[in-house]
Amino acid sequence: ARVGPLGVPPFLGYLVPVARTLDYRQPPEWAAHDAVWLAWPCAHDLWGAHLAPAQRAFASMCRAIADPDPETGAPRGERIELLVVDDDARRDAMRELEALGPRVHVIPYGDIWLRDTAPIFLLAESEVLAACFAFNGWGGKYVLPGDEHVAERVAAAAGVPKAVHEWVLEGGSVEVDGDGTLLTTRQCLLNANRLSPVESQATIEARLREALGVEKVLWLTEGLLNDHTDGHVDTIARFVAPGVVVCMEPAEDGDPNAKVLRAIAAELESMKDARGRALRVVRVPPPGRITSEEGEVMPASYANFYIGNRAIVVPTYGSPHDDAAVSAIARLFPSRRAVGIDARAILTGGGAFHCITQQQPRAGAATS
């Protein structure tokens, strides 16, 4: 059997010392994927009455990503790697997803936010590496059993080597362009609930350069109102090509995030990337005021889309701006099909489709 560098079978996972990971890079999301890692929503105590609608939205997302051939039914997109907590969850999930041919893994997890709990997969030519970071429940807000071990267990299930970092980093808090630039927010990465007292912005930048293979870190200030992730960048700004970033700009003052969205656009327009290019900023409309059943403003965002091999999955919210936003994002990816899917049930858990996905890049794929 194939073994890792320490003689450990790959299904147990094997460790690559951090010093040997410097040639690895986090590829941009539009680079080719081998698979997407997902976790089936099944926690009644967390989702309550929203569980069944969340499962339907999840299944719709999976179908868009898998992109089955209308004649043969054979999936044409990336492979679905699906986590379930037990055999009951497996049966429920397969009733919805069996035709898509997912590979199913029984792995404990607290909830479905694999963007933050799964590893960030890196590439070095033909090799894939799982970068596993510490996870503390978004600064201690939602500490659920199993989540802290998801990254290393997914790395083992993927059969790829891993690099373990002892510091906290969530995948939704960083965004890369594949050409040396990383975008993040001070609100999250410099938050005291993520850092030890001695860490500084310079320290975090050095760690990101080493762990993810980037050259320059760009800092936005803050994210959306009531975002329990403390301003994850994947809800406010996304790279769509090297040097090109998309964000939201409000069309009316009634948007509860109007001030911060305008500030984000202005900050982006002042930035230069790792190659010295001024960022080209593309604006799309925001959803506007989206509220919970209790009337609380929710952190709804069209920027929380997932870039699959064949489809862009765009969250929608029953907003008058849904169609315009999906069309605007579709124009940024002319070789892919943009699919708008109602994400209101998923949003009750705190995020949307990018938050519940984690792509595994295809070995040998170009990184830009």
GROMACS .gro file of C-alpha atoms in nm:
model
  368
    1ALA     CA    1   0.000   0.000   0.000
    2ARG     CA    2   0.112   0.354  -0.068
    3VAL     CA    3   0.239   0.525   0.244
    4GLY     CA    4   0.326   0.877   0.342
    5PRO     CA    5   0.671   1.014   0.421
    6LEU     CA    6   0.657   0.873   0.774
    7GLY     CA    7   0.535   0.530   0.668
    8VAL     CA    8   0.176   0.608   0.763
    9PRO     CA    9  -0.102   0.475   0.538
   10PRO     CA   10  -0.272   0.769   0.363
   11PHE     CA   11  -0.617   0.679   0.498
   12LEU     CA   12  -0.483   0.772   0.843
   13GLY     CA   13  -0.338   1.093   0.710
   14TYR     CA   14   0.026   1.193   0.717
   15LEU     CA   15   0.195   1.512   0.821
   16VAL     CA   16   0.415   1.733   0.607
   17PRO     CA   17   0.638   1.962   0.817
   18VAL     CA   18   0.548   2.325   0.764
   19ALA     CA   19   0.902   2.400   0.645
   20ARG     CA   20   0.841   2.171   0.347
   21THR     CA   21   0.517   2.340   0.237
   22LEU     CA   22   0.662   2.661   0.098
   23ASP     CA   23   0.615   2.557  -0.265
   24TYR     CA   24   0.241   2.503  -0.215
   25ARG     CA   25  -0.011   2.770  -0.310
   26GLN     CA   26  -0.382   2.811  -0.254
   27PRO     CA   27  -0.526   2.817  -0.606
   28PRO     CA   28  -0.811   3.053  -0.696
   29GLU     CA   29  -1.158   2.904  -0.680
   30TRP     CA   30  -1.204   2.920  -1.057
   31ALA     CA   31  -0.912   2.678  -1.111
   32ALA     CA   32  -1.023   2.321  -1.188
   33HIS     CA   33  -1.160   2.118  -0.897
   34ASP     CA   34  -1.128   1.747  -0.838
   35ALA     CA   35  -1.407   1.755  -0.579
   36VAL     CA   36  -1.612   1.966  -0.343
   37TRP     CA   37  -1.644   1.875   0.027
   38LEU     CA   38  -1.985   1.918   0.189
   39ALA     CA   39  -2.165   1.814   0.507
   40TRP     CA   40  -2.531   1.708   0.513
   41PRO     CA   41  -2.751   1.936   0.734
   42CYS     CA   42  -2.917   1.714   0.993
   43ALA     CA   43  -2.900   1.881   1.337
   44HIS     CA   44  -3.263   1.936   1.444
   45ASP     CA   45  -3.154   2.123   1.757
   46LEU     CA   46  -2.964   2.379   1.545
   47TRP     CA   47  -3.195   2.418   1.245
   48GLY     CA   48  -3.539   2.357   1.396
   49ALA     CA   49  -3.820   2.424   1.148
   50HIS     CA   50  -3.566   2.540   0.890
   51LEU     CA   51  -3.401   2.197   0.859
   52ALA     CA   52  -3.613   2.054   0.577
   53PRO     CA   53  -3.594   2.374   0.366
   54ALA     CA   54  -3.218   2.387   0.429
   55GLN     CA   55  -3.185   2.027   0.309
   56ARG     CA   56  -3.380   2.109  -0.008
   57ALA     CA   57  -3.158   2.410  -0.079
   58PHE     CA   58  -2.851   2.197  -0.010
   59ALA     CA   59  -2.970   1.931  -0.255
   60SER     CA   60  -3.040   2.196  -0.521
   61MET     CA   61  -2.690   2.332  -0.475
   62CYS     CA   62  -2.541   1.982  -0.512
   63ARG     CA   63  -2.732   1.925  -0.835
   64ALA     CA   64  -2.606   2.253  -0.976
   65ILE     CA   65  -2.246   2.170  -0.884
   66ALA     CA   66  -2.266   1.811  -1.015
   67ASP     CA   67  -2.442   1.932  -1.331
   68PRO     CA   68  -2.593   1.599  -1.445
   69ASP     CA   69  -2.626   1.543  -1.817
   70PRO     CA   70  -2.995   1.593  -1.908
   71GLU     CA   71  -2.992   1.284  -2.131
   72THR     CA   72  -2.780   1.034  -1.936
   73GLY     CA   73  -2.799   1.177  -1.584
   74ALA     CA   74  -2.420   1.136  -1.550
   75PRO     CA   75  -2.261   1.415  -1.343
   76ARG     CA   76  -2.040   1.646  -1.550
   77GLY     CA   77  -1.914   1.873  -1.273
   78GLU     CA   78  -1.681   1.799  -0.984
   79ARG     CA   79  -1.716   1.498  -0.756
   80ILE     CA   80  -1.919   1.544  -0.438
   81GLU     CA   81  -1.747   1.431  -0.117
   82LEU     CA   82  -2.023   1.423   0.144
   83LEU     CA   83  -1.984   1.409   0.521
   84VAL     CA   84  -2.263   1.252   0.727
   85VAL     CA   85  -2.272   1.205   1.102
   86ASP     CA   86  -2.425   0.855   1.106
   87ASP     CA   87  -2.609   0.593   0.903
   88ASP     CA   88  -2.947   0.763   0.952
   89ALA     CA   89  -2.809   1.084   0.803
   90ARG     CA   90  -2.655   0.882   0.520
   91ARG     CA   91  -2.996   0.736   0.430
   92ASP     CA   92  -3.161   1.080   0.438
   93ALA     CA   93  -2.889   1.234   0.225
   94MET     CA   94  -2.885   0.957  -0.032
   95ARG     CA   95  -3.258   0.987  -0.088
   96GLU     CA   96  -3.185   1.333  -0.229
   97LEU     CA   97  -2.837   1.290  -0.373
   98GLU     CA   98  -2.780   0.930  -0.478
   99ALA     CA   99  -2.819   1.005  -0.849
  100LEU     CA  100  -2.526   1.245  -0.825
  101GLY     CA  101  -2.290   0.967  -0.713
  102PRO     CA  102  -2.144   1.128  -0.402
  103ARG     CA  103  -1.868   0.963  -0.202
  104VAL     CA  104  -1.999   0.944   0.153
  105HIS     CA  105  -1.786   0.967   0.468
  106VAL     CA  106  -1.913   0.910   0.823
  107ILE     CA  107  -1.721   1.182   1.009
  108PRO     CA  108  -1.846   1.366   1.321
  109TYR     CA  109  -1.914   1.736   1.276
  110GLY     CA  110  -2.109   2.000   1.464
  111ASP     CA  111  -2.265   2.172   1.162
  112ILE     CA  112  -2.224   2.216   0.788
  113TRP     CA  113  -1.989   2.516   0.758
  114LEU     CA  114  -1.701   2.331   0.593
  115ARG     CA  115  -1.556   2.648   0.440
  116ASP     CA  116  -1.433   2.718   0.793
  117THR     CA  117  -1.388   2.375   0.951
  118ALA     CA  118  -1.245   2.171   0.660
  119PRO     CA  119  -0.886   2.215   0.542
  120ILE     CA  120  -0.782   2.468   0.282
  121PHE     CA  121  -0.643   2.261  -0.005
  122LEU     CA  122  -0.320   2.378  -0.167
  123LEU     CA  123  -0.133   2.280  -0.484
  124ALA     CA  124   0.231   2.233  -0.577
  125GLU     CA  125   0.246   2.122  -0.940
  126SER     CA  126   0.093   1.773  -0.933
  127GLU     CA  127   0.054   1.744  -0.555
  128VAL     CA  128  -0.233   1.844  -0.327
  129LEU     CA  129  -0.181   1.937   0.037
  130ALA     CA  130  -0.445   1.993   0.306
  131ALA     CA  131  -0.364   2.294   0.524
  132CYS     CA  132  -0.535   2.229   0.860
  133PHE     CA  133  -0.585   2.519   1.099
  134ALA     CA  134  -0.717   2.547   1.453
  135PHE     CA  135  -1.089   2.622   1.479
  136ASN     CA  136  -1.245   2.785   1.786
  137GLY     CA  137  -1.610   2.827   1.686
  138TRP     CA  138  -1.572   3.174   1.531
  139GLY     CA  139  -1.417   3.319   1.842
  140GLY     CA  140  -1.603   3.097   2.089
  141LYS     CA  141  -1.953   3.185   1.968
  142TYR     CA  142  -2.058   2.840   1.843
  143VAL     CA  143  -1.837   2.563   1.980
  144LEU     CA  144  -1.986   2.233   1.861
  145PRO     CA  145  -1.852   1.881   1.920
  146GLY     CA  146  -1.648   1.743   1.633
  147ASP     CA  147  -1.584   2.067   1.445
  148GLU     CA  148  -1.231   2.109   1.580
  149HIS     CA  149  -1.126   1.775   1.424
  150VAL     CA  150  -1.299   1.807   1.085
  151ALA     CA  151  -0.996   1.946   0.899
  152GLU     CA  152  -0.761   1.660   0.982
  153ARG     CA  153  -1.031   1.396   0.932
  154VAL     CA  154  -1.118   1.537   0.590
  155ALA     CA  155  -0.749   1.540   0.497
  156ALA     CA  156  -0.727   1.173   0.591
  157ALA     CA  157  -1.045   1.089   0.396
  158ALA     CA  158  -0.905   1.273   0.094
  159GLY     CA  159  -0.587   1.067   0.115
  160VAL     CA  160  -0.360   1.370   0.084
  161PRO     CA  161  -0.078   1.489   0.310
  162LYS     CA  162  -0.156   1.760   0.561
  163ALA     CA  163   0.023   2.054   0.717
  164VAL     CA  164  -0.110   2.133   1.065
  165HIS     CA  165  -0.106   2.493   1.185
  166GLU     CA  166  -0.183   2.562   1.550
  167TRP     CA  167  -0.328   2.909   1.492
  168VAL     CA  168  -0.690   2.992   1.415
  169LEU     CA  169  -0.791   3.054   1.053
  170GLU     CA  170  -1.128   3.005   0.883
  171GLY     CA  171  -1.144   2.953   0.508
  172GLY     CA  172  -1.420   3.211   0.465
  173SER     CA  173  -1.195   3.480   0.611
  174VAL     CA  174  -0.946   3.472   0.322
  175GLU     CA  175  -0.983   3.512  -0.054
  176VAL     CA  176  -0.701   3.461  -0.307
  177ASP     CA  177  -0.655   3.557  -0.673
  178GLY     CA  178  -0.407   3.279  -0.761
  179ASP     CA  179  -0.150   3.542  -0.856
  180GLY     CA  180  -0.002   3.617  -0.515
  181THR     CA  181  -0.273   3.834  -0.358
  182LEU     CA  182  -0.488   3.757  -0.055
  183LEU     CA  183  -0.783   3.966   0.061
  184THR     CA  184  -0.913   3.962   0.419
  185THR     CA  185  -1.060   4.185   0.693
  186ARG     CA  186  -0.915   4.335   1.007
  187GLN     CA  187  -1.246   4.279   1.185
  188CYS     CA  188  -1.191   3.903   1.167
  189LEU     CA  189  -0.822   3.822   1.150
  190LEU     CA  190  -0.715   4.090   1.398
  191ASN     CA  191  -1.003   4.017   1.636
  192ALA     CA  192  -0.894   3.937   1.993
  193ASN     CA  193  -1.120   3.631   1.988
  194ARG     CA  194  -0.898   3.474   1.716
  195LEU     CA  195  -0.553   3.589   1.834
  196SER     CA  196  -0.315   3.535   2.118
  197PRO     CA  197  -0.211   3.862   2.286
  198VAL     CA  198   0.129   3.878   2.113
  199GLU     CA  199   0.007   3.855   1.755
  200SER     CA  200   0.014   4.159   1.527
  201GLN     CA  201  -0.094   4.238   1.173
  202ALA     CA  202   0.263   4.182   1.055
  203THR     CA  203   0.272   3.843   1.227
  204ILE     CA  204  -0.056   3.737   1.067
  205GLU     CA  205   0.065   3.849   0.723
  206ALA     CA  206   0.383   3.643   0.763
  207ARG     CA  207   0.179   3.339   0.867
  208LEU     CA  208  -0.055   3.375   0.570
  209ARG     CA  209   0.237   3.405   0.329
  210GLU     CA  210   0.395   3.090   0.469
  211ALA     CA  211   0.077   2.882   0.509
  212LEU     CA  212  -0.106   2.971   0.184
  213GLY     CA  213   0.177   3.068  -0.048
  214VAL     CA  214   0.068   3.428  -0.105
  215GLU     CA  215   0.286   3.735  -0.148
  216LYS     CA  216   0.070   4.032  -0.051
  217VAL     CA  217  -0.216   4.068   0.197
  218LEU     CA  218  -0.484   4.334   0.139
  219TRP     CA  219  -0.695   4.440   0.437
  220LEU     CA  220  -1.056   4.556   0.432
  221THR     CA  221  -1.190   4.705   0.752
  222GLU     CA  222  -1.516   4.535   0.837
  223GLY     CA  223  -1.801   4.320   0.712
  224LEU     CA  224  -2.179   4.300   0.723
  225LEU     CA  225  -2.412   4.382   1.008
  226ASN     CA  226  -2.488   4.087   1.240
  227ASP     CA  227  -2.232   3.861   1.076
  228HIS     CA  228  -2.131   3.620   1.353
  229THR     CA  229  -1.808   3.542   1.166
  230ASP     CA  230  -1.682   3.893   1.247
  231GLY     CA  231  -1.660   4.008   0.888
  232HIS     CA  232  -1.565   3.714   0.670
  233VAL     CA  233  -1.443   3.844   0.338
  234ASP     CA  234  -1.642   3.588   0.137
  235THR     CA  235  -1.961   3.779   0.217
  236ILE     CA  236  -1.832   4.116   0.098
  237ALA     CA  237  -1.568   4.085  -0.176
  238ARG     CA  238  -1.454   3.805  -0.410
  239PHE     CA  239  -1.183   3.773  -0.669
  240VAL     CA  240  -1.320   3.665  -1.006
  241ALA     CA  241  -0.990   3.687  -1.198
  242PRO     CA  242  -0.637   3.807  -1.116
  243GLY     CA  243  -0.667   4.176  -1.043
  244VAL     CA  244  -1.048   4.176  -1.062
  245VAL     CA  245  -1.272   4.179  -0.756
  246VAL     CA  246  -1.650   4.193  -0.719
  247CYS     CA  247  -1.832   4.364  -0.435
  248MET     CA  248  -2.181   4.499  -0.365
  249GLU     CA  249  -2.288   4.861  -0.383
  250PRO     CA  250  -2.628   4.971  -0.253
  251ALA     CA  251  -2.871   5.152  -0.477
  252GLU     CA  252  -3.083   5.289  -0.193
  253ASP     CA  253  -3.020   5.430   0.153
  254GLY     CA  254  -3.260   5.185   0.318
  255ASP     CA  255  -2.998   4.911   0.297
  256PRO     CA  256  -2.875   4.849   0.655
  257ASN     CA  257  -2.526   4.785   0.515
  258ALA     CA  258  -2.520   5.087   0.282
  259LYS     CA  259  -2.241   5.269   0.464
  260VAL     CA  260  -2.012   4.970   0.503
  261LEU     CA  261  -2.067   4.852   0.144
  262ARG     CA  262  -1.969   5.191   0.007
  263ALA     CA  263  -1.663   5.191   0.231
  264ILE     CA  264  -1.563   4.845   0.104
  265ALA     CA  265  -1.587   4.956  -0.260
  266ALA     CA  266  -1.379   5.265  -0.185
  267GLU     CA  267  -1.113   5.062  -0.002
  268LEU     CA  268  -1.089   4.814  -0.289
  269GLU     CA  269  -1.047   5.094  -0.543
  270SER     CA  270  -0.747   5.223  -0.349
  271MET     CA  271  -0.564   4.888  -0.349
  272LYS     CA  272  -0.293   4.735  -0.567
  273ASP     CA  273  -0.236   4.362  -0.591
  274ALA     CA  274   0.084   4.158  -0.562
  275ARG     CA  275   0.171   4.239  -0.925
  276GLY     CA  276   0.130   4.614  -0.874
  277ARG     CA  277  -0.201   4.636  -1.059
  278ALA     CA  278  -0.476   4.862  -0.932
  279LEU     CA  279  -0.772   4.637  -0.859
  280ARG     CA  280  -1.055   4.650  -1.110
  281VAL     CA  281  -1.368   4.667  -0.896
  282VAL     CA  282  -1.694   4.528  -1.033
  283ARG     CA  283  -2.010   4.621  -0.846
  284VAL     CA  284  -2.329   4.418  -0.819
  285PRO     CA  285  -2.643   4.510  -0.626
  286PRO     CA  286  -2.687   4.382  -0.270
  287PRO     CA  287  -2.997   4.199  -0.145
  288GLY     CA  288  -3.096   4.497   0.070
  289ARG     CA  289  -3.275   4.451   0.401
  290ILE     CA  290  -3.328   4.078   0.463
  291THR     CA  291  -3.465   3.999   0.808
  292SER     CA  292  -3.528   3.693   1.020
  293GLU     CA  293  -3.870   3.587   1.147
  294GLU     CA  294  -3.790   3.791   1.457
  295GLY     CA  295  -3.719   4.101   1.248
  296GLU     CA  296  -3.340   4.098   1.291
  297VAL     CA  297  -3.127   4.206   0.995
  298MET     CA  298  -2.944   3.904   0.851
  299PRO     CA  299  -2.603   3.905   0.675
  300ALA     CA  300  -2.741   3.821   0.331
  301SER     CA  301  -2.491   3.852   0.047
  302TYR     CA  302  -2.476   3.770  -0.323
  303ALA     CA  303  -2.096   3.762  -0.291
  304ASN     CA  304  -2.127   3.429  -0.108
  305PHE     CA  305  -2.142   3.239  -0.437
  306TYR     CA  306  -1.958   2.913  -0.510
  307ILE     CA  307  -1.747   2.879  -0.826
  308GLY     CA  308  -1.778   2.521  -0.950
  309ASN     CA  309  -1.620   2.361  -1.254
  310ARG     CA  310  -1.936   2.411  -1.461
  311ALA     CA  311  -2.168   2.630  -1.254
  312ILE     CA  312  -2.169   2.938  -1.032
  313VAL     CA  313  -2.414   2.882  -0.746
  314VAL     CA  314  -2.549   3.222  -0.639
  315PRO     CA  315  -2.759   3.261  -0.322
  316THR     CA  316  -3.091   3.442  -0.359
  317TYR     CA  317  -3.315   3.578  -0.085
  318GLY     CA  318  -3.654   3.671  -0.231
  319SER     CA  319  -3.515   4.020  -0.291
  320PRO     CA  320  -3.616   4.243  -0.584
  321HIS     CA  321  -3.244   4.244  -0.671
  322ASP     CA  322  -3.206   3.865  -0.703
  323ASP     CA  323  -3.232   3.843  -1.082
  324ALA     CA  324  -3.007   4.142  -1.146
  325ALA     CA  325  -2.740   4.006  -0.914
  326VAL     CA  326  -2.743   3.657  -1.069
  327SER     CA  327  -2.721   3.810  -1.417
  328ALA     CA  328  -2.434   4.040  -1.315
  329ILE     CA  329  -2.237   3.752  -1.163
  330ALA     CA  330  -2.309   3.535  -1.469
  331ARG     CA  331  -2.141   3.794  -1.691
  332LEU     CA  332  -1.821   3.754  -1.488
  333PHE     CA  333  -1.803   3.382  -1.569
  334PRO     CA  334  -1.906   3.343  -1.935
  335SER     CA  335  -1.784   2.980  -1.956
  336ARG     CA  336  -2.000   2.868  -1.663
  337ARG     CA  337  -2.373   2.859  -1.596
  338ALA     CA  338  -2.495   3.084  -1.314
  339VAL     CA  339  -2.767   2.922  -1.101
  340GLY     CA  340  -2.962   3.126  -0.847
  341ILE     CA  341  -3.091   2.917  -0.555
  342ASP     CA  342  -3.301   3.038  -0.262
  343ALA     CA  343  -3.065   3.050   0.036
  344ARG     CA  344  -3.298   3.192   0.299
  345ALA     CA  345  -3.317   2.866   0.494
  346ILE     CA  346  -2.937   2.825   0.486
  347LEU     CA  347  -2.900   3.188   0.597
  348THR     CA  348  -3.089   3.114   0.919
  349GLY     CA  349  -2.777   2.918   1.016
  350GLY     CA  350  -2.556   3.218   0.949
  351GLY     CA  351  -2.427   3.191   0.592
  352ALA     CA  352  -2.491   3.079   0.236
  353PHE     CA  353  -2.346   2.850  -0.030
  354HIS     CA  354  -1.982   2.950  -0.021
  355CYS     CA  355  -1.985   2.898   0.355
  356ILE     CA  356  -2.092   2.533   0.323
  357THR     CA  357  -1.850   2.428   0.048
  358GLN     CA  358  -1.478   2.361   0.035
  359GLN     CA  359  -1.320   2.278  -0.299
  360GLN     CA  360  -1.037   2.031  -0.351
  361PRO     CA  361  -0.828   2.143  -0.650
  362ARG     CA  362  -0.737   1.908  -0.931
  363ALA     CA  363  -0.374   1.799  -0.916
  364GLY     CA  364  -0.181   1.961  -1.195
  365ALA     CA  365  -0.442   2.230  -1.255
  366ALA     CA  366  -0.323   2.582  -1.331
  367THR     CA  367  -0.341   2.813  -1.031
  368SER     CA  368  -0.430   3.133  -1.214
   0.00000   0.00000   0.00000
